[in-house]
GROMACS .gro file of C-alpha atoms in nm:
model
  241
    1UNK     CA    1   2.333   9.819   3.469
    2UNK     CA    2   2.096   9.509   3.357
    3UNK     CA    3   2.216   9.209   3.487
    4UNK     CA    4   2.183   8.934   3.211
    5UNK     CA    5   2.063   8.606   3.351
    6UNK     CA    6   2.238   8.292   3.190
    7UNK     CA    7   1.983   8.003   3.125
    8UNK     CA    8   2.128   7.604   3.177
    9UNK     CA    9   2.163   7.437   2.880
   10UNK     CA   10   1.941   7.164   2.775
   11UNK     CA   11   2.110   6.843   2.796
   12UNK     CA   12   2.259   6.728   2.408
   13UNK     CA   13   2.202   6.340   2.292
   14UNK     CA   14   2.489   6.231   2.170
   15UNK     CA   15   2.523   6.265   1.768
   16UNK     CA   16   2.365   5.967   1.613
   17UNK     CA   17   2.144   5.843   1.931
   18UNK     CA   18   1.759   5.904   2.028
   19UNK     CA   19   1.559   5.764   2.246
   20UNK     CA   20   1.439   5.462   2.037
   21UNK     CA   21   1.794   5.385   1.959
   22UNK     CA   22   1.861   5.369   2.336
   23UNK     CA   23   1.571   5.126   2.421
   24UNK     CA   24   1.678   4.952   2.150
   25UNK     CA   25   2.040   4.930   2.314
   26UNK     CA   26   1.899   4.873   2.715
   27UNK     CA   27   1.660   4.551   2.518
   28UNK     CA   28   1.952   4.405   2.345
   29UNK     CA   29   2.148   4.414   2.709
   30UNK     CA   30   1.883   4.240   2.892
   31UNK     CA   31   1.861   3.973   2.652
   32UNK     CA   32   2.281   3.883   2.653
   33UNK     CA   33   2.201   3.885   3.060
   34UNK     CA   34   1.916   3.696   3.007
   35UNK     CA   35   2.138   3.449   2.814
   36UNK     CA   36   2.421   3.428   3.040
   37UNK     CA   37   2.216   3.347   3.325
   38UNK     CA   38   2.081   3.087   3.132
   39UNK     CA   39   2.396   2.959   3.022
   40UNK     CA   40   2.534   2.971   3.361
   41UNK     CA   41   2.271   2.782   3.512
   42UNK     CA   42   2.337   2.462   3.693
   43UNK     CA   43   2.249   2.170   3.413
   44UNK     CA   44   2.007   1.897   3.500
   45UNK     CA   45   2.208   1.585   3.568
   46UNK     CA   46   2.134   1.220   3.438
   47UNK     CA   47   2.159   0.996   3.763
   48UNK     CA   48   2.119   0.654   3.871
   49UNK     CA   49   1.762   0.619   3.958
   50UNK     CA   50   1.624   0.845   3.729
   51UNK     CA   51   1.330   0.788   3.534
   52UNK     CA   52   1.289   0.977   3.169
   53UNK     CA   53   0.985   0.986   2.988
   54UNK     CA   54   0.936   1.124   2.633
   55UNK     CA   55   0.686   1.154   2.385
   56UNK     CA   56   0.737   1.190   2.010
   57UNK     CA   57   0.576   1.252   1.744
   58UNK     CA   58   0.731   0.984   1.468
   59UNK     CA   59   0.791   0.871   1.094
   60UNK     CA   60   0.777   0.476   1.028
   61UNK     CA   61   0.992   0.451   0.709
   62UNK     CA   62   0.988   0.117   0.589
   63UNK     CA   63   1.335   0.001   0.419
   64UNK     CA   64   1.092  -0.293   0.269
   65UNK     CA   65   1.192  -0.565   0.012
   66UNK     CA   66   0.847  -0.722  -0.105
   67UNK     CA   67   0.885  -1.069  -0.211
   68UNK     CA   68   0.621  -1.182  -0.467
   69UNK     CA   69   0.275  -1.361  -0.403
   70UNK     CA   70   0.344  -1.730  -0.453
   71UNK     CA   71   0.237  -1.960  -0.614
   72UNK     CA   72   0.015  -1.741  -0.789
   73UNK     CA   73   0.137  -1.428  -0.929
   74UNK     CA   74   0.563  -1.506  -0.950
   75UNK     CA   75   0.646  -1.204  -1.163
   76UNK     CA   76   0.496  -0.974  -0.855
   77UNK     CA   77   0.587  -0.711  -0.603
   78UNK     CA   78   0.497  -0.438  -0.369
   79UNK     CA   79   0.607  -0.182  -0.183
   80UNK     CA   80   0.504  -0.088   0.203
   81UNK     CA   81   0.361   0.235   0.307
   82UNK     CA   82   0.516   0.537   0.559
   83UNK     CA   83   0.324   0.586   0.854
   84UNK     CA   84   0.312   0.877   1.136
   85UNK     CA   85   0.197   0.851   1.476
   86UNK     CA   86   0.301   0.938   1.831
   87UNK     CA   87   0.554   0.731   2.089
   88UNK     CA   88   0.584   0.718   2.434
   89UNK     CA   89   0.831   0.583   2.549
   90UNK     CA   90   0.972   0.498   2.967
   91UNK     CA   91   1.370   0.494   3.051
   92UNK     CA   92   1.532   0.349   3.364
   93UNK     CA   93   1.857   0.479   3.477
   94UNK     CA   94   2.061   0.175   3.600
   95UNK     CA   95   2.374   0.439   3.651
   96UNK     CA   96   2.453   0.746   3.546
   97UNK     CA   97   2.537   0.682   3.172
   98UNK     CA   98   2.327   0.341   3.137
   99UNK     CA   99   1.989   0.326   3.098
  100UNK     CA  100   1.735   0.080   2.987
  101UNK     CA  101   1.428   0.229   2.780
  102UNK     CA  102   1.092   0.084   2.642
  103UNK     CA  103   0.922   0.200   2.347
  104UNK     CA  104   0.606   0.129   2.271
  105UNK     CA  105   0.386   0.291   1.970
  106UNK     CA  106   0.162   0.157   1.704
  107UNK     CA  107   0.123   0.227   1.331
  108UNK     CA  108  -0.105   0.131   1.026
  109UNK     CA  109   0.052   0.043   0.708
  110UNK     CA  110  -0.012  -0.106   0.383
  111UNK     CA  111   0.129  -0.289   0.088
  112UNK     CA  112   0.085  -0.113  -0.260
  113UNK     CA  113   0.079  -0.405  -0.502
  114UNK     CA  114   0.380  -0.383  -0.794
  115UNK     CA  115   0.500  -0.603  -1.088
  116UNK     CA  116   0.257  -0.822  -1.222
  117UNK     CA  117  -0.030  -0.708  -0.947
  118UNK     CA  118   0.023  -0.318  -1.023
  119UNK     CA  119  -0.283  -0.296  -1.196
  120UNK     CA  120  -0.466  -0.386  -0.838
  121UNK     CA  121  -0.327  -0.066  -0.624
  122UNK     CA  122  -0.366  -0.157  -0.306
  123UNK     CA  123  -0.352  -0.532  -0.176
  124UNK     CA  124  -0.333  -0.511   0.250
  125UNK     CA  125  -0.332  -0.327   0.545
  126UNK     CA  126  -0.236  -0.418   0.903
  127UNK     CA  127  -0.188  -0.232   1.263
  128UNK     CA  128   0.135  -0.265   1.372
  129UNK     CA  129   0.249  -0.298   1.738
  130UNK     CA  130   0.656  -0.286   1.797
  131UNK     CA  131   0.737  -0.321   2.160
  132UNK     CA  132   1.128  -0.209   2.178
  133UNK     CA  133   1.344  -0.259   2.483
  134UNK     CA  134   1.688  -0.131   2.425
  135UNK     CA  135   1.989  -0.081   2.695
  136UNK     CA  136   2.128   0.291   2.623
  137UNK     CA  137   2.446   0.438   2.700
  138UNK     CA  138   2.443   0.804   2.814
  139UNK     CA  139   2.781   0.988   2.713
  140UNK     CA  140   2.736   1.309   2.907
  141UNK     CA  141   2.527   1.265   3.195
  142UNK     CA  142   2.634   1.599   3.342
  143UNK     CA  143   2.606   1.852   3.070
  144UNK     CA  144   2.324   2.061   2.905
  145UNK     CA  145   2.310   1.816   2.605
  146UNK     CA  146   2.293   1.405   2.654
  147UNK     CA  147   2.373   1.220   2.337
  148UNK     CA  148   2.306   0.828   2.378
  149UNK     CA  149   2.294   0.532   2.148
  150UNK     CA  150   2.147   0.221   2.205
  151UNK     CA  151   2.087  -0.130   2.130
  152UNK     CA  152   1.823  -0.425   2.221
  153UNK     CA  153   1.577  -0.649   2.098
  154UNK     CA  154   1.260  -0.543   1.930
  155UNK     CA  155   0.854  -0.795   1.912
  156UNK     CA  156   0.635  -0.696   1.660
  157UNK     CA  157   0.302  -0.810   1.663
  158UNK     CA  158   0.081  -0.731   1.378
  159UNK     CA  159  -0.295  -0.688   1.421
  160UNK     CA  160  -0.648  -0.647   1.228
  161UNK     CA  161  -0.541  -0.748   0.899
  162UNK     CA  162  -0.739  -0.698   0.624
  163UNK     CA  163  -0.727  -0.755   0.265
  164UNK     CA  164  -0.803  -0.438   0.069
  165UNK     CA  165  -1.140  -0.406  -0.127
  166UNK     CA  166  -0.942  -0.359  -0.515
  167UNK     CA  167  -0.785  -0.706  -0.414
  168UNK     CA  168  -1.094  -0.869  -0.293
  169UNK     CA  169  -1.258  -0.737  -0.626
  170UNK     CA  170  -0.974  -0.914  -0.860
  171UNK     CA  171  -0.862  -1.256  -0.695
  172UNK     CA  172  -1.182  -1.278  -0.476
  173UNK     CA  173  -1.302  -1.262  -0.071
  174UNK     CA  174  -0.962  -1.306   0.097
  175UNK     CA  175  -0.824  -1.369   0.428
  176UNK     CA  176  -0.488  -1.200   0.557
  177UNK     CA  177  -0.300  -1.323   0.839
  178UNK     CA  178   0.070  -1.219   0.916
  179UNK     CA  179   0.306  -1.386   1.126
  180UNK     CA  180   0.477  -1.162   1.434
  181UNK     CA  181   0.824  -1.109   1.433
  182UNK     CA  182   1.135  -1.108   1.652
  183UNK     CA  183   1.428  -0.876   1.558
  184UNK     CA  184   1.747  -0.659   1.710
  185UNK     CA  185   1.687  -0.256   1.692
  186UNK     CA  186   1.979  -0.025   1.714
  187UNK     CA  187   1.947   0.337   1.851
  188UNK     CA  188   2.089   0.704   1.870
  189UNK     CA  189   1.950   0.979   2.021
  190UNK     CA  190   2.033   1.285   2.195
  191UNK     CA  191   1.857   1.500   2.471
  192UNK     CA  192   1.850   1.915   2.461
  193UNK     CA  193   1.754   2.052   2.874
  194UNK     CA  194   1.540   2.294   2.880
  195UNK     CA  195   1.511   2.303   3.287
  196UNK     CA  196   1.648   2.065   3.540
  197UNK     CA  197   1.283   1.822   3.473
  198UNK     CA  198   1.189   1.911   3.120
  199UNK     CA  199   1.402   1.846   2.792
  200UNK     CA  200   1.364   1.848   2.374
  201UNK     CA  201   1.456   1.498   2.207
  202UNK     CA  202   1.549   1.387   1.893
  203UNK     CA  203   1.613   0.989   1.833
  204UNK     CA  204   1.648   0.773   1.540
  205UNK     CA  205   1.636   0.408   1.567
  206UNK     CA  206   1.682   0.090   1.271
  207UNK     CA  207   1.492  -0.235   1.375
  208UNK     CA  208   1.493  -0.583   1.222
  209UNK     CA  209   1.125  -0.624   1.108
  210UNK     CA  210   0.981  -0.919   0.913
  211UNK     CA  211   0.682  -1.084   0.823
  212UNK     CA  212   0.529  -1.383   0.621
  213UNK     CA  213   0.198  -1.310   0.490
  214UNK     CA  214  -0.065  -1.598   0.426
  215UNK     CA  215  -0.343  -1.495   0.187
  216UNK     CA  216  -0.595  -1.720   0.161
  217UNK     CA  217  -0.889  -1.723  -0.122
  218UNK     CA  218  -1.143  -1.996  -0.108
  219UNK     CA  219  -0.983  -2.284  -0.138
  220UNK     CA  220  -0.632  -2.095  -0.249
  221UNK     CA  221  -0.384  -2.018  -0.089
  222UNK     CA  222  -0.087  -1.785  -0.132
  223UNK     CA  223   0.240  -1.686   0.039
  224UNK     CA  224   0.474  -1.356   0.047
  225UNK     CA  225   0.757  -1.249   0.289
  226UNK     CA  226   0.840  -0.908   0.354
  227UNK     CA  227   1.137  -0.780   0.507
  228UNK     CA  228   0.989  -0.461   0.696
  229UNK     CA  229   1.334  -0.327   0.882
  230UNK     CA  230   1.177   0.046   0.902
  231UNK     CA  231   1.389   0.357   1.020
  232UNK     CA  232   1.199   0.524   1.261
  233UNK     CA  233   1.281   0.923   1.329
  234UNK     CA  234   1.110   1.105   1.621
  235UNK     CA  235   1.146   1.413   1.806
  236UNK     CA  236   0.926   1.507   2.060
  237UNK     CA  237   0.967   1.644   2.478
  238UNK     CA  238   1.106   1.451   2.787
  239UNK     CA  239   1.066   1.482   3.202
  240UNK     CA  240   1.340   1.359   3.422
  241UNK     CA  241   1.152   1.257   3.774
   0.00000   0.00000   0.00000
């Protein structure tokens, strides 16, 4: 009598899962690992001592109100231009939720002439230097995220001014010179770790800006006061040493 040999059976997926869907399953457990550990990771802690640096990249929005060009041309305006540029900036922690930070960046703007000097465009553009030194408080100094807010003074200087060729073509050769300013600057902010050194930023600050502009045309000579006060929004990427 033949004896009938019995073969194993291949192994059976399970209905509904192949191999792809399987990788696809072993990829997507790795990565909720992957973002435990991270989440369980120790946070980087603010501390007295500790020095911050960031750099942004930042929008100068001037919140301008252009007075007109007097005595000359009463019925005028003007309106100041954005500018983008980048901003470094160096804070000092004095404890572990206050810190003192200086900002320093500098931007070119302009004044686009309006009212009764429309018709000219462009009138004057200056450099703009706005050293800001504001005392911050830090709200969470051990957590993963650092909101702070802030407050100080704010020196503008404002540098190579020049009157624009469309004005020098309708009133004549003139010389600009603008007066530097003194002003408060309020702050808020808040700081995203990445590691226990490196971080993302995102701040916002408002600072009291003005100027009074002396335009002078042979033997003429003209006045306007602007009232700068831009809102400046940065974000950019810290080091804690």
């Amino acid at each position: 009598m033949r004896q009938i040999k019995v073969l194993p059976s291949r192994p059976r997926h399970k209905a509904g899962t192949t191999q792809k869907g399987q990788d696809m399953q072993t990829m997507l457990k790795t990565g909720v690992a992957a973002l435990a550990m991270l989440l369980a990771a120790t946070p980087a802690l603010a501390e007295k001592g500790d020095v911050l640096i960031r750099l942004r990249a930042i929008t100068v929005q001037p919140q301008e109100k252009v007075g007109p060009v007097l005595p000359t041309f009463p019925t005028s305006s003007g309106r100041i231009t954005n500018a983008y540029a980048p901003e470094i900036d160096f804070t000092y922690m004095l404890t572990d939720h206050l810190g003192v930070e200086l900002i320093a960046a500098t931007t070119k703007h302009c004044v686009e002439g309006g009212g009764s000097l429309a018709a000219v465009g462009r009138l004057a553009c200056t450099w703009v230097l706005p050293p800001t030194l504001t005392l911050q408080y830090h709200f969470a100094p051990e957590g993963k995220i650092h909101p702070y807010v802030g407050a100080g003074v704010n020196w503008t200087m404002f540098y190579n001014e020049k009157a624009s060729n469309e004005l020098n073509t309708a009133i004549g050769a003139t010389n600009v010179n603008l007066s530097n300013s003194w002003g408060y600057a309020l702050q808020a902010g808040i700081d995203f770790d990445v590691s226990e050194k490196m971080f993302l930023n995102l701040d916002i600050k408002y600072v009291d800006m003005d100027t009074n502009a002396r335009l002078t045309t042979g033997a003429a000579v003209n006045n306007l006061r602007a009232d700068i006060n831009p809102l400046i929004v940065g974000v950019g990427v810290g080091w804690r040493f």
